[in-house]
Amino acid sequence: MTEARSTVDMEKLVSLCRRRGFIFPSSEIYGGLSSCWDYGPLGVELKRNIKQAWWRAVVQQRDDMVGLDASILMHPQVWEASGHVEGFSDPLAECKSCHKRWRSDELEGDKCPDCGGELTEPRLFNLMFKTFIGPVEDEASVVYLRPETAQGMFVNFENVLNTTRKRLPFGIAQIGKAFRNEVTTGNFIFRCREFEQMEIEFFVKPGMDKQWFDYWLEERLNWYVSLGISKEHLKLREHTKEELAHYARECYDINYLYPMGWAELEGIANRGDFDLVQHAKSSGKSLNYYDEETKEHIVPYIIEPSAGVERTALAVLCDAYDEDVADGEARVLLHLHPSIAPIKVAVLPLSRKETLTPLAKEVYTELRQQWMTSYDEAQSIGRRYRRQDEIGTPFCVTVDFESLEDKQVTIRERDSLRQIRVPIESLKATLQAKLDGEDLFVLPPGGKIWKGG
Ligand code: ATP
């Protein structure tokens, strides 16, 4: 079997994201800020859709999960108890001539890769951003920008348990910003210094942890497939004993085949009782659970599926990117799954003639109540179709002169280029069905096939 290869060139993708308003370098007019990115009008929709899809799958559609939104700044003792103050670091060596710093575990030789200079002995560099709370900048007022959202869920275990009356097994889910002063950066939005995590802490009875760990591995892998990512571009990688984090009993990464090669998209860890025991010790509060069956107090084990919004956005964009020929012309298109496409439908009057505008605007206004919809009347219809293809809009609705008479419009499907013509009165229901996956050629009453694929 041949090894799968990424089909997209990172430079082309970065250029598309920049050109069409998905992603810009942060503070670009000042020359940018390394590894920080701004999400433009389309990028913000893509990220919102990814987060919404995750929340629907792991919170809304389950009765064993509840949500949380903890603050980014937390009591500094949290990070002592979690081991981050002590151990959340990378070994760094500095070049004695050009003063560039390198991760010594990633260096191949013992010289500076840039200038060949001699390197210092590696020193541990903590990845947490430090700041101060209140008006005095002293050691007593130090707080950290959280490097993960997980701790907010551990320290709220009791609050959630007492207010929701959940019984084991149950989980807490959270989406939020995390910050890491990463040493190696690059590869577009793959490794950022400010990013968003989508994390689950799933509490189970000790002894049931293996079963739930396996369950979440499969569940999370399937979620990426449900976003339209090809199975061949996903694989599980088990952490070796040597690389296993201090808190983990078992850990797998879900890796995606990015343009630079296979790399982590999500990490799934069996954290055992490490976190609750540590926080109980450090806070002096008992963080346990009364098991009514056995009449015993136990400390639950935790299974943690931890995903990144940016790495998911990058994976879906890489997987969706394509170039082909449509109607004799080259086009770039994003085969984005309808659930995450930033714009679901575009309304395009065939021409700019005034007679068409009122009806086209009426259709647009109606559709906008339900979906992110775009309206475009500039340039030829072919160019407008291609503009929508390039940002992944699944359907275009065209209003033409006949529409004024027969009160029908055409729907064009991005991937197959097929078209149908349907009565305006059934347009909304038809589009909903197509966005939910119904074949384009399943027609509503009065509808007809307009163009084959
Ligand atoms: P890596 O080994 O690539 O640095 P990690 O093992 O440190 O990642 P985790 O601590 O397991 O990452 O974080 C869970 C998830 O958060 C990752 O799978 C990834 O999706 C996301 N993530 C972590 N660090 C970053 C970052 N710097 N930029 C973007 N996403 C990140």
XYZ file of C-alpha atoms and ligand atoms in Angstrom:
484
model
C 0.000 0.000 0.000
C 1.335 3.469 -0.771
C 1.598 5.999 2.029
C -1.142 8.671 1.912
C 0.048 12.140 0.881
C -1.392 15.549 1.615
C -2.980 16.920 -1.537
C -2.686 20.590 -0.734
C 0.122 23.063 -0.905
C 0.306 25.140 2.306
C 1.302 28.313 0.439
C -1.747 28.139 -1.799
C -3.997 27.648 1.197
C -2.428 30.522 3.152
C -2.838 32.750 0.112
C -6.499 31.797 -0.342
C -7.208 32.400 3.354
C -5.584 35.825 3.170
C -7.141 36.815 -0.186
C -10.687 35.823 0.695
C -10.773 37.022 4.287
C -10.493 33.817 6.284
C -7.266 34.503 8.193
C -4.943 37.537 8.507
C -1.672 37.924 10.431
C -2.378 39.659 13.748
C -1.675 43.427 13.832
C -0.639 43.220 10.194
C -0.251 46.979 9.658
C 2.536 46.877 12.260
C 4.271 43.958 10.594
C 2.349 41.175 12.364
C 2.883 39.414 15.684
C 4.543 36.034 15.506
C 2.128 33.074 15.754
C -0.942 35.207 16.414
C -3.723 35.358 13.829
C -6.919 37.279 13.193
C -9.972 35.572 11.751
C -11.734 37.631 9.089
C -15.394 37.603 8.030
C -15.227 34.053 6.641
C -12.759 32.673 9.193
C -14.927 33.699 12.105
C -17.902 31.873 10.585
C -15.803 28.752 9.964
C -14.576 28.727 13.565
C -18.077 29.367 14.946
C -19.446 26.477 12.882
C -16.706 24.113 14.072
C -17.352 25.042 17.699
C -21.088 24.702 17.221
C -20.707 21.265 15.603
C -18.522 20.137 18.520
C -20.932 21.517 21.136
C -23.919 19.875 19.439
C -22.167 16.512 19.302
C -20.694 16.464 22.799
C -23.152 18.535 24.886
C -26.507 19.141 23.205
C -27.034 15.627 21.891
C -25.929 13.809 25.075
C -27.478 13.546 28.497
C -24.207 12.711 30.250
C -22.432 16.005 29.529
C -22.781 19.601 30.711
C -21.016 22.777 29.611
C -18.814 25.236 31.477
C -17.147 28.577 30.754
C -14.432 29.140 33.356
C -12.312 32.286 33.537
C -8.947 32.466 31.811
C -7.190 33.833 34.896
C -7.192 31.366 37.761
C -5.761 31.200 41.262
C -1.975 30.672 40.883
C -2.133 27.625 43.156
C -4.051 25.831 40.379
C -0.904 25.769 38.266
C 1.273 24.628 41.170
C -1.066 21.723 41.877
C -1.394 20.767 38.223
C 2.380 20.577 37.771
C 2.505 23.389 35.170
C 4.717 25.752 37.208
C 7.214 22.962 37.717
C 7.003 21.002 34.519
C 5.280 22.765 31.610
C 8.471 23.571 29.810
C 10.625 22.857 26.781
C 14.434 22.501 26.899
C 16.025 25.476 25.108
C 19.570 26.044 23.887
C 20.747 29.501 22.844
C 23.237 30.231 20.072
C 26.225 32.084 21.513
C 26.747 34.124 18.322
C 23.290 34.977 16.896
C 21.367 34.457 20.199
C 18.579 32.542 18.525
C 16.955 29.938 20.771
C 16.238 26.372 19.691
C 14.360 23.468 21.210
C 17.221 21.128 22.026
C 14.996 18.033 21.734
C 14.314 18.989 18.097
C 17.893 19.877 17.078
C 19.778 17.476 14.848
C 23.391 18.500 15.480
C 25.066 20.428 18.304
C 25.450 23.677 16.329
C 23.042 26.546 15.578
C 21.049 25.544 12.445
C 21.025 29.196 11.298
C 24.634 30.375 11.650
C 26.528 27.275 12.779
C 27.454 28.963 16.085
C 28.089 27.182 19.355
C 25.060 26.479 21.559
C 24.644 26.905 25.320
C 23.620 23.981 27.548
C 19.826 23.507 27.335
C 17.754 25.286 29.982
C 14.099 24.661 30.775
C 11.782 27.383 29.496
C 8.250 27.560 30.949
C 5.570 27.993 28.288
C 3.054 29.835 30.480
C 2.515 33.565 29.964
C 2.820 35.424 33.251
C 1.049 38.627 34.184
C -0.014 40.525 37.321
C -3.378 40.926 38.935
C -4.220 44.258 40.589
C -2.098 47.414 40.594
C 1.124 46.073 42.132
C 3.589 44.151 40.006
C 5.176 41.845 42.574
C 5.549 38.098 43.091
C 2.395 37.966 45.247
C 0.259 39.245 42.379
C 1.517 36.893 39.636
C -1.161 35.099 37.622
C -0.902 33.063 34.446
C -2.853 33.060 31.215
C -4.185 29.501 31.210
C -2.224 27.161 28.901
C -5.220 24.766 28.747
C -8.918 24.991 29.620
C -8.900 21.658 31.498
C -8.078 22.994 34.979
C -11.260 25.079 35.077
C -13.236 21.867 34.823
C -11.288 20.010 37.529
C -11.642 22.818 40.061
C -15.389 23.089 39.330
C -16.013 19.347 39.689
C -17.855 19.768 43.017
C -19.836 22.803 41.845
C -21.086 20.935 38.799
C -21.792 17.754 40.748
C -23.802 19.610 43.407
C -25.775 21.799 41.031
C -26.640 19.266 38.330
C -27.031 16.079 40.394
C -25.205 14.167 37.653
C -24.128 10.621 38.484
C -21.038 8.866 37.104
C -20.211 8.542 34.305
C -20.621 12.162 33.219
C -18.545 14.860 31.608
C -17.902 18.588 31.574
C -17.182 20.280 28.256
C -15.640 23.660 27.623
C -14.511 25.802 24.711
C -12.143 28.659 25.372
C -8.897 30.471 24.752
C -5.566 29.062 25.874
C -2.115 30.651 25.666
C 1.329 29.113 25.304
C 4.585 30.922 24.764
C 5.564 28.319 22.160
C 9.194 28.097 21.133
C 8.851 26.456 17.739
C 6.170 28.136 15.682
C 5.304 28.309 12.000
C 3.117 26.120 9.812
C 0.401 28.776 9.624
C -2.245 28.333 12.351
C -0.995 24.877 13.413
C 0.967 26.197 16.386
C -0.193 29.533 17.746
C 0.643 31.392 20.938
C -3.043 32.173 21.464
C -5.555 29.526 20.438
C -8.872 27.941 21.337
C -9.396 24.524 22.842
C -12.473 22.308 22.881
C -11.986 20.023 25.864
C -13.970 17.326 27.607
C -13.251 15.996 31.087
C -15.232 12.775 31.398
C -15.503 11.394 34.959
C -15.876 7.629 35.356
C -15.636 4.968 38.052
C -12.109 3.553 38.417
C -12.080 0.248 36.567
C -14.382 1.603 33.862
C -11.680 3.937 32.518
C -10.286 1.635 29.808
C -13.737 1.061 28.350
C -14.515 4.799 28.256
C -11.089 5.651 26.891
C -11.688 3.327 23.919
C -15.198 4.719 23.504
C -13.943 8.317 23.267
C -11.170 7.421 20.830
C -13.729 6.081 18.390
C -16.274 8.809 19.057
C -13.791 11.610 18.440
C -12.319 10.030 15.317
C -15.828 9.693 13.886
C -16.551 13.348 14.634
C -13.771 14.463 12.276
C -15.151 12.169 9.581
C -18.596 13.743 10.124
C -17.018 17.133 9.307
C -16.063 15.750 5.908
C -12.403 14.891 6.622
C -11.245 11.865 4.667
C -10.520 8.759 6.783
C -7.197 8.210 4.992
C -5.973 11.534 6.326
C -6.596 10.594 9.973
C -4.794 8.122 12.175
C -4.325 7.242 15.821
C -0.888 7.326 17.402
C -0.224 5.860 20.834
C 2.191 7.706 23.124
C 5.206 5.637 24.121
C 5.992 5.113 27.824
C 8.825 7.668 27.568
C 6.682 10.481 26.167
C 3.629 9.864 28.362
C 2.841 13.012 30.420
C 3.296 12.734 34.199
C -0.470 12.649 34.778
C -1.405 10.173 32.033
C -1.955 6.423 32.279
C -2.563 6.108 28.551
C -2.615 8.642 25.737
C -3.348 8.666 22.007
C -3.118 11.478 19.499
C -5.528 11.755 16.612
C -3.125 12.799 13.870
C -4.037 14.515 10.612
C -1.984 14.508 7.433
C -1.190 18.251 7.182
C 0.905 19.561 4.252
C 4.007 19.369 6.503
C 3.225 15.736 7.426
C 1.318 13.828 10.113
C 0.791 15.949 13.229
C -1.459 16.132 16.287
C -5.020 17.300 15.809
C -6.404 16.109 19.156
C -5.007 14.380 22.230
C -6.999 11.819 24.242
C -5.651 10.913 27.670
C -6.627 8.678 30.553
C -5.606 10.963 33.427
C -6.604 8.534 36.198
C -7.343 10.319 39.491
C -4.287 12.605 39.239
C -6.111 15.935 38.880
C -8.772 15.530 41.552
C -6.243 14.123 44.036
C -3.794 16.989 43.368
C -6.431 19.711 43.711
C -7.888 18.093 46.828
C -4.426 18.025 48.389
C -3.581 21.556 47.404
C -6.923 23.192 48.274
C -7.755 21.123 51.346
C -11.235 20.412 49.899
C -12.352 16.829 49.393
C -13.037 16.291 45.723
C -14.659 12.903 45.749
C -17.898 11.225 44.830
C -20.297 9.205 46.939
C -21.128 5.971 45.184
C -24.652 5.051 46.258
C -24.304 1.454 45.050
C -21.260 0.587 47.129
C -21.842 3.258 49.836
C -18.255 4.393 49.403
C -16.506 7.657 48.651
C -14.388 7.326 45.520
C -12.185 9.606 43.420
C -13.343 9.355 39.805
C -10.916 8.722 36.952
C -10.869 11.189 34.094
C -10.818 10.619 30.341
C -9.826 13.788 28.491
C -10.396 14.338 24.761
C -8.667 17.661 24.053
C -9.063 19.279 20.626
C -7.940 22.558 19.072
C -10.219 24.842 17.063
C -7.393 26.172 14.863
C -5.958 22.726 14.099
C -9.460 21.535 13.196
C -9.985 24.604 10.983
C -6.645 23.931 9.276
C -7.486 20.250 8.775
C -10.915 20.934 7.245
C -9.462 23.605 4.961
C -6.634 21.295 3.808
C -9.073 18.461 3.198
C -11.519 20.687 1.326
C -9.034 22.429 -0.981
C -9.267 21.372 -4.626
C -8.628 22.631 -8.136
C -10.562 21.457 -11.188
C -12.096 22.615 -14.457
C -15.720 23.746 -14.511
C -17.499 24.792 -17.719
C -14.151 24.884 -19.497
C -12.477 27.134 -16.922
C -10.040 26.372 -14.124
C -11.479 26.870 -10.663
C -10.311 26.604 -7.066
C -12.894 25.182 -4.730
C -13.355 24.226 -1.111
C -15.437 21.071 -0.697
C -16.435 22.191 2.806
C -19.112 20.138 4.527
C -22.336 22.234 4.571
C -22.389 22.198 8.383
C -19.145 24.180 8.570
C -19.217 26.206 5.315
C -19.068 29.922 6.304
C -21.756 30.901 3.786
C -24.468 28.313 3.148
C -26.100 29.903 0.116
C -25.480 32.779 -2.294
C -28.236 34.614 -4.144
C -27.172 35.748 -7.602
C -29.443 37.727 -9.926
C -28.556 36.713 -13.484
C -27.984 40.338 -14.434
C -27.854 43.738 -12.749
C -30.991 44.857 -14.592
C -33.289 46.740 -12.253
C -36.247 44.521 -13.072
C -34.514 41.556 -11.385
C -33.318 43.301 -8.236
C -36.554 43.412 -6.189
C -37.268 39.694 -6.539
C -33.605 38.731 -5.959
C -33.457 40.929 -2.833
C -36.726 39.444 -1.593
C -35.313 35.909 -1.914
C -32.081 37.029 -0.230
C -33.901 38.646 2.703
C -35.964 35.517 3.238
C -32.979 33.131 3.201
C -30.903 35.353 5.487
C -33.372 34.768 8.304
C -32.187 31.146 8.344
C -28.608 30.969 7.080
C -25.489 33.025 6.459
C -26.374 34.105 2.940
C -24.471 36.258 0.507
C -25.772 38.470 -2.302
C -23.606 39.184 -5.322
C -24.506 40.959 -8.552
C -21.070 42.161 -9.716
C -19.524 40.668 -12.896
C -20.550 37.655 -14.973
C -22.521 34.786 -13.469
C -19.599 32.397 -14.149
C -17.179 34.535 -12.163
C -19.666 34.870 -9.333
C -20.124 31.078 -9.187
C -16.355 30.644 -8.999
C -16.064 33.240 -6.224
C -18.530 31.210 -4.171
C -16.822 27.891 -5.032
C -13.528 29.270 -3.757
C -14.976 29.980 -0.295
C -16.886 26.702 -0.125
C -20.500 27.934 -0.481
C -22.457 24.701 -1.094
C -25.376 26.232 -3.057
C -26.004 29.209 -5.334
C -29.544 30.382 -6.112
C -29.933 32.197 -9.429
C -32.809 34.568 -10.113
C -33.344 35.108 -13.863
C -35.858 36.879 -16.100
C -38.082 33.807 -16.291
C -38.285 33.857 -12.488
C -40.382 37.027 -12.771
C -42.975 35.014 -14.712
C -42.849 31.479 -13.321
C -41.822 32.335 -9.726
C -39.072 29.726 -9.884
C -35.310 29.933 -9.323
C -32.389 27.617 -10.028
C -30.218 25.975 -7.373
C -26.654 25.103 -8.367
C -24.630 22.565 -6.399
C -20.958 23.519 -5.831
C -19.338 20.089 -6.139
C -21.311 18.462 -8.981
C -22.292 21.660 -10.885
C -25.758 20.147 -11.325
C -28.727 22.495 -11.253
C -32.422 22.183 -10.478
C -35.249 24.674 -10.837
C -37.747 24.965 -7.993
C -40.722 27.149 -7.020
C -39.658 30.039 -4.761
C -42.302 28.994 -2.245
C -40.481 25.689 -1.644
C -36.929 27.127 -1.869
C -36.252 27.263 1.869
C -37.436 23.710 2.554
C -35.557 22.405 -0.491
C -32.305 24.090 0.539
C -32.673 22.773 4.086
C -33.060 19.226 2.762
C -30.023 19.602 0.475
C -27.900 21.093 3.293
C -28.911 18.058 5.360
C -27.553 15.776 2.632
C -30.485 14.962 0.356
C -29.509 14.355 -3.284
C -29.994 17.458 -5.446
C -32.148 15.582 -7.955
C -34.788 14.670 -5.362
C -37.280 17.329 -6.459
C -40.034 19.213 -4.623
C -43.499 19.408 -6.294
C -43.210 21.596 -9.401
C -39.394 21.271 -9.473
C -37.341 20.082 -12.472
C -33.829 19.086 -13.422
C -32.136 22.079 -15.079
C -28.620 20.848 -15.746
C -27.071 17.388 -15.400
C -23.649 16.845 -13.824
P 2.005 19.647 20.470
O 2.706 18.384 20.870
O 1.669 19.717 19.010
O 2.632 20.885 21.029
P 0.409 19.227 22.738
O 0.530 17.739 22.925
O 1.206 20.138 23.592
O 0.581 19.601 21.203
P -2.056 19.278 24.116
O -1.468 19.866 25.341
O -2.408 17.833 24.107
O -1.131 19.620 22.875
O -3.309 20.176 23.696
C -4.505 19.619 23.187
C -4.857 20.207 21.839
O -4.800 21.643 21.867
C -3.894 19.817 20.728
O -4.222 18.552 20.192
C -4.109 20.924 19.722
O -5.258 20.678 18.917
C -4.374 22.123 20.599
N -3.120 22.900 20.759
C -2.155 22.720 21.677
N -1.178 23.630 21.522
C -1.541 24.405 20.478
C -0.946 25.535 19.833
N 0.182 26.050 20.251
N -1.595 26.084 18.770
C -2.771 25.576 18.336
N -3.377 24.522 18.924
C -2.785 23.947 19.978
